[in-house]
GROMACS .gro file of C-alpha atoms in nm:
model
  416
    1UNK     CA    1   0.563  -0.167  -8.920
    2UNK     CA    2   0.046  -0.513  -8.541
    3UNK     CA    3  -0.109  -0.680  -8.277
    4UNK     CA    4   0.155  -0.949  -8.223
    5UNK     CA    5   0.282  -1.068  -7.889
    6UNK     CA    6   0.653  -1.011  -7.902
    7UNK     CA    7   0.878  -1.278  -7.755
    8UNK     CA    8   1.185  -1.117  -7.613
    9UNK     CA    9   1.300  -1.327  -7.321
   10UNK     CA   10   1.467  -1.662  -7.391
   11UNK     CA   11   1.416  -1.998  -7.234
   12UNK     CA   12   1.071  -2.069  -7.101
   13UNK     CA   13   0.989  -1.711  -6.997
   14UNK     CA   14   0.859  -1.505  -7.286
   15UNK     CA   15   0.775  -1.145  -7.197
   16UNK     CA   16   0.506  -0.957  -7.392
   17UNK     CA   17   0.638  -0.628  -7.527
   18UNK     CA   18   0.456  -0.307  -7.620
   19UNK     CA   19   0.313  -0.335  -7.969
   20UNK     CA   20   0.406  -0.082  -8.138
   21UNK     CA   21   1.037   0.068  -9.537
   22UNK     CA   22   1.685  -0.212 -10.269
   23UNK     CA   23   2.079  -0.407 -10.389
   24UNK     CA   24   2.413  -0.556 -10.381
   25UNK     CA   25   2.567  -0.834 -10.193
   26UNK     CA   26   2.889  -0.805  -9.964
   27UNK     CA   27   3.038  -1.128  -9.840
   28UNK     CA   28   2.953  -1.256  -9.498
   29UNK     CA   29   3.130  -1.568  -9.379
   30UNK     CA   30   2.953  -1.743  -9.099
   31UNK     CA   31   3.002  -2.073  -8.915
   32UNK     CA   32   2.811  -2.203  -8.622
   33UNK     CA   33   2.862  -2.404  -8.302
   34UNK     CA   34   2.690  -2.541  -7.989
   35UNK     CA   35   2.697  -2.393  -7.642
   36UNK     CA   36   2.559  -2.476  -7.301
   37UNK     CA   37   2.430  -2.833  -7.266
   38UNK     CA   38   2.505  -2.899  -7.633
   39UNK     CA   39   2.880  -2.927  -7.595
   40UNK     CA   40   3.124  -2.880  -7.881
   41UNK     CA   41   3.333  -3.165  -7.751
   42UNK     CA   42   3.062  -3.430  -7.752
   43UNK     CA   43   3.144  -3.764  -7.916
   44UNK     CA   44   2.917  -4.066  -7.883
   45UNK     CA   45   3.200  -4.315  -7.874
   46UNK     CA   46   2.980  -4.590  -7.737
   47UNK     CA   47   2.761  -4.576  -8.047
   48UNK     CA   48   3.060  -4.527  -8.274
   49UNK     CA   49   2.936  -4.186  -8.379
   50UNK     CA   50   3.111  -3.848  -8.374
   51UNK     CA   51   2.992  -3.497  -8.445
   52UNK     CA   52   2.950  -3.410  -8.810
   53UNK     CA   53   3.040  -3.117  -9.034
   54UNK     CA   54   2.820  -2.936  -9.281
   55UNK     CA   55   2.892  -2.626  -9.489
   56UNK     CA   56   2.636  -2.367  -9.592
   57UNK     CA   57   2.686  -2.089  -9.844
   58UNK     CA   58   2.471  -1.803  -9.712
   59UNK     CA   59   2.415  -1.512  -9.950
   60UNK     CA   60   2.208  -1.200  -9.903
   61UNK     CA   61   2.066  -1.112 -10.246
   62UNK     CA   62   1.712  -0.988 -10.268
   63UNK     CA   63   1.564  -1.297 -10.422
   64UNK     CA   64   1.233  -1.120 -10.474
   65UNK     CA   65   1.402  -0.857 -10.691
   66UNK     CA   66   1.577  -1.135 -10.880
   67UNK     CA   67   1.250  -1.319 -10.933
   68UNK     CA   68   1.073  -1.005 -11.053
   69UNK     CA   69   1.356  -0.880 -11.278
   70UNK     CA   70   1.275  -0.858 -11.651
   71UNK     CA   71   1.358  -1.160 -11.863
   72UNK     CA   72   1.721  -1.167 -11.969
   73UNK     CA   73   1.848  -0.939 -11.692
   74UNK     CA   74   2.133  -1.044 -11.467
   75UNK     CA   75   2.113  -1.049 -11.091
   76UNK     CA   76   2.341  -0.950 -10.810
   77UNK     CA   77   2.466  -1.291 -10.704
   78UNK     CA   78   2.836  -1.228 -10.772
   79UNK     CA   79   2.890  -0.879 -10.639
   80UNK     CA   80   2.727  -0.712 -10.940
   81UNK     CA   81   2.377  -0.571 -10.885
   82UNK     CA   82   2.093  -0.687 -11.104
   83UNK     CA   83   1.844  -0.482 -11.300
   84UNK     CA   84   1.637  -0.392 -10.997
   85UNK     CA   85   1.894  -0.416 -10.719
   86UNK     CA   86   2.092  -0.147 -10.537
   87UNK     CA   87   2.397  -0.152 -10.315
   88UNK     CA   88   2.431  -0.080  -9.943
   89UNK     CA   89   2.508   0.287  -9.886
   90UNK     CA   90   2.663   0.379  -9.646
   91UNK     CA   91   2.890   0.086  -9.561
   92UNK     CA   92   2.746   0.079  -9.209
   93UNK     CA   93   2.448  -0.101  -9.364
   94UNK     CA   94   2.684  -0.398  -9.402
   95UNK     CA   95   2.824  -0.402  -9.050
   96UNK     CA   96   2.794  -0.721  -8.846
   97UNK     CA   97   2.801  -0.683  -8.468
   98UNK     CA   98   2.649  -1.015  -8.362
   99UNK     CA   99   2.528  -1.346  -8.502
  100UNK     CA  100   2.272  -1.592  -8.366
  101UNK     CA  101   2.166  -1.914  -8.535
  102UNK     CA  102   1.914  -2.173  -8.424
  103UNK     CA  103   1.907  -2.519  -8.588
  104UNK     CA  104   1.604  -2.746  -8.557
  105UNK     CA  105   1.552  -3.097  -8.677
  106UNK     CA  106   1.302  -3.077  -8.965
  107UNK     CA  107   0.950  -3.210  -8.927
  108UNK     CA  108   0.941  -3.154  -8.553
  109UNK     CA  109   0.657  -2.970  -8.383
  110UNK     CA  110   0.639  -2.601  -8.300
  111UNK     CA  111   0.745  -2.657  -7.942
  112UNK     CA  112   1.061  -2.849  -8.034
  113UNK     CA  113   1.390  -2.730  -7.884
  114UNK     CA  114   1.683  -2.646  -8.110
  115UNK     CA  115   1.941  -2.917  -8.177
  116UNK     CA  116   2.203  -2.647  -8.219
  117UNK     CA  117   2.257  -2.283  -8.128
  118UNK     CA  118   2.540  -2.034  -8.170
  119UNK     CA  119   2.574  -1.674  -8.053
  120UNK     CA  120   2.868  -1.442  -8.108
  121UNK     CA  121   2.864  -1.082  -7.992
  122UNK     CA  122   3.111  -0.796  -7.980
  123UNK     CA  123   3.193  -0.832  -8.349
  124UNK     CA  124   3.296  -0.549  -8.579
  125UNK     CA  125   3.299  -0.695  -8.929
  126UNK     CA  126   3.201  -0.528  -9.254
  127UNK     CA  127   3.037  -0.776  -9.486
  128UNK     CA  128   3.214  -1.091  -9.370
  129UNK     CA  129   3.268  -1.301  -9.062
  130UNK     CA  130   3.365  -1.659  -8.991
  131UNK     CA  131   3.197  -1.877  -8.727
  132UNK     CA  132   3.193  -2.251  -8.656
  133UNK     CA  133   2.918  -2.478  -8.520
  134UNK     CA  134   2.864  -2.847  -8.462
  135UNK     CA  135   2.550  -3.052  -8.517
  136UNK     CA  136   2.560  -3.311  -8.241
  137UNK     CA  137   2.434  -3.654  -8.330
  138UNK     CA  138   2.331  -3.711  -7.971
  139UNK     CA  139   2.086  -3.419  -7.990
  140UNK     CA  140   1.990  -3.465  -8.355
  141UNK     CA  141   1.937  -3.837  -8.366
  142UNK     CA  142   1.902  -3.980  -8.717
  143UNK     CA  143   1.944  -3.645  -8.890
  144UNK     CA  144   1.844  -3.601  -9.255
  145UNK     CA  145   1.733  -3.235  -9.277
  146UNK     CA  146   1.739  -2.923  -9.063
  147UNK     CA  147   1.558  -2.589  -9.034
  148UNK     CA  148   1.760  -2.273  -8.970
  149UNK     CA  149   1.664  -1.944  -8.803
  150UNK     CA  150   1.944  -1.690  -8.859
  151UNK     CA  151   1.956  -1.341  -8.703
  152UNK     CA  152   2.229  -1.077  -8.728
  153UNK     CA  153   2.251  -0.769  -8.505
  154UNK     CA  154   1.977  -0.866  -8.262
  155UNK     CA  155   2.087  -0.587  -8.028
  156UNK     CA  156   1.962  -0.324  -8.276
  157UNK     CA  157   1.606  -0.439  -8.209
  158UNK     CA  158   1.655  -0.547  -7.846
  159UNK     CA  159   1.499  -0.887  -7.915
  160UNK     CA  160   1.639  -1.243  -7.893
  161UNK     CA  161   1.962  -1.116  -7.744
  162UNK     CA  162   1.940  -1.272  -7.399
  163UNK     CA  163   2.191  -1.513  -7.248
  164UNK     CA  164   1.963  -1.817  -7.265
  165UNK     CA  165   1.840  -1.795  -7.623
  166UNK     CA  166   1.963  -2.146  -7.697
  167UNK     CA  167   1.639  -2.276  -7.547
  168UNK     CA  168   1.403  -2.080  -7.774
  169UNK     CA  169   1.143  -2.297  -7.941
  170UNK     CA  170   1.050  -2.272  -8.308
  171UNK     CA  171   0.712  -2.123  -8.210
  172UNK     CA  172   0.874  -1.850  -8.000
  173UNK     CA  173   1.106  -1.752  -8.287
  174UNK     CA  174   0.820  -1.741  -8.537
  175UNK     CA  175   0.620  -1.511  -8.313
  176UNK     CA  176   0.907  -1.279  -8.217
  177UNK     CA  177   0.850  -0.916  -8.316
  178UNK     CA  178   1.026  -0.585  -8.257
  179UNK     CA  179   0.895  -0.235  -8.190
  180UNK     CA  180   1.184  -0.063  -8.012
  181UNK     CA  181   1.344   0.095  -8.320
  182UNK     CA  182   1.289   0.177  -8.690
  183UNK     CA  183   0.959   0.350  -8.626
  184UNK     CA  184   0.847   0.692  -8.499
  185UNK     CA  185   0.954   0.893  -8.194
  186UNK     CA  186   0.698   1.051  -7.963
  187UNK     CA  187   0.738   1.386  -8.145
  188UNK     CA  188   0.663   1.222  -8.483
  189UNK     CA  189   1.022   1.227  -8.611
  190UNK     CA  190   1.183   0.905  -8.744
  191UNK     CA  191   1.371   0.683  -8.501
  192UNK     CA  192   1.645   0.574  -8.744
  193UNK     CA  193   1.765   0.838  -8.990
  194UNK     CA  194   2.109   0.673  -8.985
  195UNK     CA  195   2.225   0.315  -8.929
  196UNK     CA  196   2.208   0.251  -8.553
  197UNK     CA  197   2.532   0.189  -8.368
  198UNK     CA  198   2.433  -0.177  -8.331
  199UNK     CA  199   2.361  -0.226  -8.704
  200UNK     CA  200   2.057  -0.327  -8.907
  201UNK     CA  201   1.871  -0.652  -8.831
  202UNK     CA  202   1.921  -0.922  -9.097
  203UNK     CA  203   1.745  -1.258  -9.080
  204UNK     CA  204   1.607  -1.560  -9.263
  205UNK     CA  205   1.425  -1.890  -9.204
  206UNK     CA  206   1.508  -2.182  -9.432
  207UNK     CA  207   1.353  -2.525  -9.377
  208UNK     CA  208   1.415  -2.876  -9.506
  209UNK     CA  209   1.786  -2.827  -9.572
  210UNK     CA  210   1.907  -3.173  -9.663
  211UNK     CA  211   2.211  -3.252  -9.455
  212UNK     CA  212   2.229  -3.625  -9.517
  213UNK     CA  213   2.414  -3.570  -9.845
  214UNK     CA  214   2.621  -3.283  -9.706
  215UNK     CA  215   2.751  -3.429  -9.383
  216UNK     CA  216   3.123  -3.502  -9.371
  217UNK     CA  217   3.370  -3.617  -9.111
  218UNK     CA  218   3.574  -3.297  -9.135
  219UNK     CA  219   3.520  -2.932  -9.226
  220UNK     CA  220   3.731  -2.947  -9.543
  221UNK     CA  221   3.524  -3.228  -9.690
  222UNK     CA  222   3.200  -3.051  -9.601
  223UNK     CA  223   3.321  -2.728  -9.763
  224UNK     CA  224   3.343  -2.908 -10.098
  225UNK     CA  225   2.965  -2.959 -10.096
  226UNK     CA  226   2.801  -2.643  -9.952
  227UNK     CA  227   2.432  -2.562  -9.917
  228UNK     CA  228   2.325  -2.207 -10.018
  229UNK     CA  229   2.113  -1.995  -9.780
  230UNK     CA  230   2.014  -1.632  -9.866
  231UNK     CA  231   1.948  -1.369  -9.593
  232UNK     CA  232   1.744  -1.047  -9.608
  233UNK     CA  233   1.728  -0.732  -9.395
  234UNK     CA  234   1.431  -0.705  -9.163
  235UNK     CA  235   1.387  -0.334  -9.244
  236UNK     CA  236   1.353  -0.114  -9.553
  237UNK     CA  237   1.510   0.221  -9.643
  238UNK     CA  238   1.297   0.519  -9.750
  239UNK     CA  239   1.454   0.837  -9.882
  240UNK     CA  240   1.359   1.149 -10.077
  241UNK     CA  241   1.552   1.346 -10.342
  242UNK     CA  242   1.458   1.685 -10.488
  243UNK     CA  243   1.581   1.906 -10.773
  244UNK     CA  244   1.471   2.236 -10.923
  245UNK     CA  245   1.504   2.386 -11.271
  246UNK     CA  246   1.772   2.655 -11.275
  247UNK     CA  247   1.604   2.995 -11.260
  248UNK     CA  248   1.249   2.975 -11.392
  249UNK     CA  249   1.101   3.109 -11.067
  250UNK     CA  250   1.243   2.827 -10.853
  251UNK     CA  251   1.505   3.033 -10.667
  252UNK     CA  252   1.304   3.033 -10.344
  253UNK     CA  253   1.130   2.693 -10.340
  254UNK     CA  254   1.136   2.497 -10.017
  255UNK     CA  255   0.995   2.166  -9.893
  256UNK     CA  256   0.838   2.263  -9.565
  257UNK     CA  257   0.781   1.907  -9.438
  258UNK     CA  258   0.704   1.550  -9.546
  259UNK     CA  259   0.442   1.341  -9.369
  260UNK     CA  260   0.403   0.963  -9.401
  261UNK     CA  261   0.063   0.833  -9.296
  262UNK     CA  262   0.108   0.638  -8.975
  263UNK     CA  263  -0.179   0.404  -9.053
  264UNK     CA  264   0.034   0.257  -9.334
  265UNK     CA  265   0.319   0.174  -9.093
  266UNK     CA  266   0.303  -0.116  -8.850
  267UNK     CA  267   0.339  -0.077  -8.477
  268UNK     CA  268   0.571  -0.381  -8.463
  269UNK     CA  269   0.736  -0.602  -8.723
  270UNK     CA  270   0.829  -0.973  -8.738
  271UNK     CA  271   1.192  -1.044  -8.657
  272UNK     CA  272   1.199  -1.325  -8.913
  273UNK     CA  273   1.035  -1.346  -9.256
  274UNK     CA  274   0.808  -1.637  -9.334
  275UNK     CA  275   0.983  -1.969  -9.367
  276UNK     CA  276   1.082  -2.101  -9.710
  277UNK     CA  277   1.192  -2.451  -9.797
  278UNK     CA  278   1.546  -2.488  -9.922
  279UNK     CA  279   1.404  -2.560 -10.271
  280UNK     CA  280   1.205  -2.235 -10.275
  281UNK     CA  281   1.443  -2.001 -10.093
  282UNK     CA  282   1.509  -1.778 -10.398
  283UNK     CA  283   1.145  -1.682 -10.449
  284UNK     CA  284   0.964  -1.734 -10.118
  285UNK     CA  285   1.012  -1.647  -9.755
  286UNK     CA  286   1.112  -1.288  -9.832
  287UNK     CA  287   0.840  -1.105  -9.643
  288UNK     CA  288   0.712  -1.105  -9.290
  289UNK     CA  289   0.411  -1.291  -9.163
  290UNK     CA  290   0.135  -1.031  -9.157
  291UNK     CA  291  -0.122  -1.184  -8.928
  292UNK     CA  292  -0.298  -0.969  -8.670
  293UNK     CA  293  -0.115  -0.648  -8.749
  294UNK     CA  294  -0.186  -0.317  -8.580
  295UNK     CA  295  -0.072   0.017  -8.721
  296UNK     CA  296   0.060   0.344  -8.588
  297UNK     CA  297  -0.184   0.622  -8.510
  298UNK     CA  298   0.047   0.923  -8.558
  299UNK     CA  299   0.219   1.035  -8.877
  300UNK     CA  300   0.591   1.010  -8.946
  301UNK     CA  301   0.717   1.364  -9.002
  302UNK     CA  302   1.037   1.471  -9.177
  303UNK     CA  303   1.153   1.830  -9.131
  304UNK     CA  304   1.186   2.098  -9.394
  305UNK     CA  305   1.435   2.105  -9.685
  306UNK     CA  306   1.578   2.451  -9.754
  307UNK     CA  307   1.631   2.599 -10.100
  308UNK     CA  308   2.008   2.550 -10.081
  309UNK     CA  309   1.950   2.178 -10.027
  310UNK     CA  310   1.750   2.148 -10.350
  311UNK     CA  311   2.000   2.124 -10.636
  312UNK     CA  312   1.941   2.357 -10.936
  313UNK     CA  313   1.979   2.168 -11.267
  314UNK     CA  314   1.920   2.257 -11.633
  315UNK     CA  315   1.662   1.981 -11.685
  316UNK     CA  316   1.523   1.803 -11.378
  317UNK     CA  317   1.355   1.542 -11.598
  318UNK     CA  318   1.697   1.390 -11.671
  319UNK     CA  319   1.695   1.257 -11.315
  320UNK     CA  320   1.389   1.042 -11.379
  321UNK     CA  321   1.491   0.678 -11.406
  322UNK     CA  322   1.517   0.581 -11.773
  323UNK     CA  323   1.368   0.266 -11.931
  324UNK     CA  324   1.597  -0.035 -11.882
  325UNK     CA  325   1.833   0.168 -11.661
  326UNK     CA  326   1.976  -0.046 -11.384
  327UNK     CA  327   1.866   0.056 -11.038
  328UNK     CA  328   2.223   0.100 -10.914
  329UNK     CA  329   2.320   0.311 -11.217
  330UNK     CA  330   2.019   0.528 -11.145
  331UNK     CA  331   2.110   0.568 -10.778
  332UNK     CA  332   2.463   0.666 -10.882
  333UNK     CA  333   2.319   0.943 -11.102
  334UNK     CA  334   2.072   1.050 -10.839
  335UNK     CA  335   2.353   1.093 -10.587
  336UNK     CA  336   2.445   1.417 -10.767
  337UNK     CA  337   2.138   1.562 -10.601
  338UNK     CA  338   2.145   1.617 -10.227
  339UNK     CA  339   1.943   1.362 -10.036
  340UNK     CA  340   1.654   1.542  -9.873
  341UNK     CA  341   1.574   1.300  -9.590
  342UNK     CA  342   1.590   0.932  -9.504
  343UNK     CA  343   1.470   0.674  -9.255
  344UNK     CA  344   1.505   0.301  -9.199
  345UNK     CA  345   1.160   0.162  -9.130
  346UNK     CA  346   1.000  -0.155  -9.005
  347UNK     CA  347   0.834  -0.370  -9.267
  348UNK     CA  348   0.472  -0.301  -9.364
  349UNK     CA  349   0.223  -0.485  -9.582
  350UNK     CA  350   0.037  -0.166  -9.679
  351UNK     CA  351   0.101   0.085  -9.957
  352UNK     CA  352   0.289   0.370  -9.789
  353UNK     CA  353   0.114   0.701  -9.848
  354UNK     CA  354   0.181   1.058  -9.749
  355UNK     CA  355   0.215   1.421  -9.853
  356UNK     CA  356   0.501   1.651  -9.940
  357UNK     CA  357   0.435   2.011  -9.834
  358UNK     CA  358   0.615   2.293 -10.014
  359UNK     CA  359   0.625   2.666 -10.085
  360UNK     CA  360   0.727   2.849 -10.401
  361UNK     CA  361   0.856   3.128 -10.178
  362UNK     CA  362   0.813   3.242  -9.822
  363UNK     CA  363   0.531   3.485  -9.899
  364UNK     CA  364   0.303   3.229 -10.069
  365UNK     CA  365   0.072   2.977  -9.911
  366UNK     CA  366   0.191   2.625  -9.839
  367UNK     CA  367   0.076   2.359 -10.086
  368UNK     CA  368   0.102   1.981 -10.089
  369UNK     CA  369   0.123   1.685 -10.326
  370UNK     CA  370   0.044   1.324 -10.243
  371UNK     CA  371   0.272   1.023 -10.292
  372UNK     CA  372   0.232   0.650 -10.246
  373UNK     CA  373   0.475   0.358 -10.249
  374UNK     CA  374   0.350   0.000 -10.286
  375UNK     CA  375   0.543  -0.310 -10.183
  376UNK     CA  376   0.728  -0.154  -9.893
  377UNK     CA  377   0.862  -0.488  -9.778
  378UNK     CA  378   1.176  -0.567  -9.583
  379UNK     CA  379   1.512  -0.548  -9.760
  380UNK     CA  380   1.388  -0.297 -10.017
  381UNK     CA  381   1.508   0.054 -10.100
  382UNK     CA  382   1.225   0.302 -10.151
  383UNK     CA  383   1.306   0.623 -10.338
  384UNK     CA  384   1.086   0.926 -10.403
  385UNK     CA  385   1.217   1.186 -10.649
  386UNK     CA  386   1.043   1.521 -10.691
  387UNK     CA  387   1.140   1.828 -10.890
  388UNK     CA  388   1.027   2.186 -10.928
  389UNK     CA  389   0.989   2.334 -11.276
  390UNK     CA  390   0.793   2.603 -11.458
  391UNK     CA  391   0.605   2.801 -11.197
  392UNK     CA  392   0.769   2.614 -10.911
  393UNK     CA  393   0.497   2.351 -10.887
  394UNK     CA  394   0.589   2.012 -10.746
  395UNK     CA  395   0.256   1.859 -10.853
  396UNK     CA  396   0.270   1.580 -11.113
  397UNK     CA  397   0.650   1.574 -11.096
  398UNK     CA  398   0.686   1.298 -10.835
  399UNK     CA  399   0.831   0.955 -10.915
  400UNK     CA  400   0.886   0.658 -10.683
  401UNK     CA  401   1.110   0.353 -10.723
  402UNK     CA  402   1.128   0.027 -10.530
  403UNK     CA  403   1.443  -0.181 -10.564
  404UNK     CA  404   1.591  -0.488 -10.400
  405UNK     CA  405   1.851  -0.388 -10.143
  406UNK     CA  406   2.129  -0.645 -10.118
  407UNK     CA  407   2.463  -0.718  -9.961
  408UNK     CA  408   2.777  -0.741 -10.173
  409UNK     CA  409   2.869  -1.107 -10.172
  410UNK     CA  410   2.826  -1.456 -10.037
  411UNK     CA  411   2.817  -1.577  -9.680
  412UNK     CA  412   2.962  -1.913  -9.587
  413UNK     CA  413   2.828  -2.088  -9.281
  414UNK     CA  414   3.021  -2.399  -9.184
  415UNK     CA  415   2.859  -2.643  -8.945
  416UNK     CA  416   3.096  -2.874  -8.764
   0.00000   0.00000   0.00000
C-alpha cells in the first residue's frame, strides 16, 4: 500500500522484490540479546569493562490517536482505550510469533552495522513475551545513546526473517518494504480477510535513546530506570457494517459487491515507520516513509452481502457514532450488527475511495454509492457503516470512522 526497492536478504546481499488500511494496548514483555560474533559472554576484562544492562518499557498505543484526541480526553496507556482508540479484535491481532531487534549506536552513518541484534522465533505469546539482550561495550565503544529498529512477526511479510539479519545496515532497514501480503489477490479479492497464521507485522524506529543514564551493572538495577518505547502495527484494518430498517421495503436489500479503488492502495509498504527521536516518540514516527510510491492498478473487490446478513433494526440511525462517544464503546455497540466484510491492508498515504453496489430487490437494477476514507495509515481501524431506510436507498446513509488501533498494555524490553 510504491516504487521502492525491497530489501529482503540479510547481510551484504539485498535482493530486489516485486513492487507491488484503531485501539487498546495488551502487554508485551520483550528483552534483547546478542548473537553470532557479538557474544553474550563477552567481558573486556583487560579494560576493566563488562557488558551493561538497560531496561526499556515498550508500549504499543497509537500515539497519533492520543495526540489528536480532544482536549481533556484520556488515552489508552493503561489498558483503557482513549477517546479515539479501539481494542484488538480478535485476539489473534495480539499474537507474537517472532521478535527481531536491531540496535545501532546513535549518530553513525547509514551504512553502520548494528552493535546488537536479537531474533527469537517459534513463539506463541498473546500480548506479552520476555526476551533478554546485551549491549557489548566492545562493539559499542563509548556508548551514550542508541537507535532501535524493532520488528514483530517478520514471517507474516516474508521480509527481514533470514538467518543473517544481524548484519543488516541502518540503510537496508530503512528501505525494507513488503508486498507479499495484505494486498490484493490476482482475482481482485483481499489477501488477508483474517489474521494470518504468522500474525500481523508490528514495528517501530526510535532514535537517540539515552543509555548513559540508564546503564546498570545488573538487570534489576536497570529495571528501576526504564526507557519507554511505543510500537505500532505496520498494517491497518478496514471493515464494513450494514443495517436495514425493519420492514419499510427493505426485506430484500442486498449489497452486491464493494470495490476499493486500487490506485489508492500502494503496491508495497515500508516495513518500518519513519524514525522518531526518543523525545518525540509519542507524536512522530507513526507513519511510513512515502517516497517514490507506486500504486495498484486493479480494484480490491469484496463479495456480496445477502439480506440475512444485514441486520433489521427499528432505527438504523442509532448505530451512527454519537458525539463524544468513545471509539471502543461505539465498536461494542456496532458489534450487534453482523460485520459485512473485512481486510487487513498495507499502509497508504492516499484517501481510500470506492463504491458500494446494492439492490433493493433482485428484480431492480443495481445501484452504487461512493465512499472515501482519509488518513488510512498503519495501526488504524477504518470502519464504514451504511444502512438502508425508507425506499431501501443506501445513498447519503454512509458514515466512516478512523480510530487508533492499539495493543492492551505495556511491553518491557530489558537490555543486558
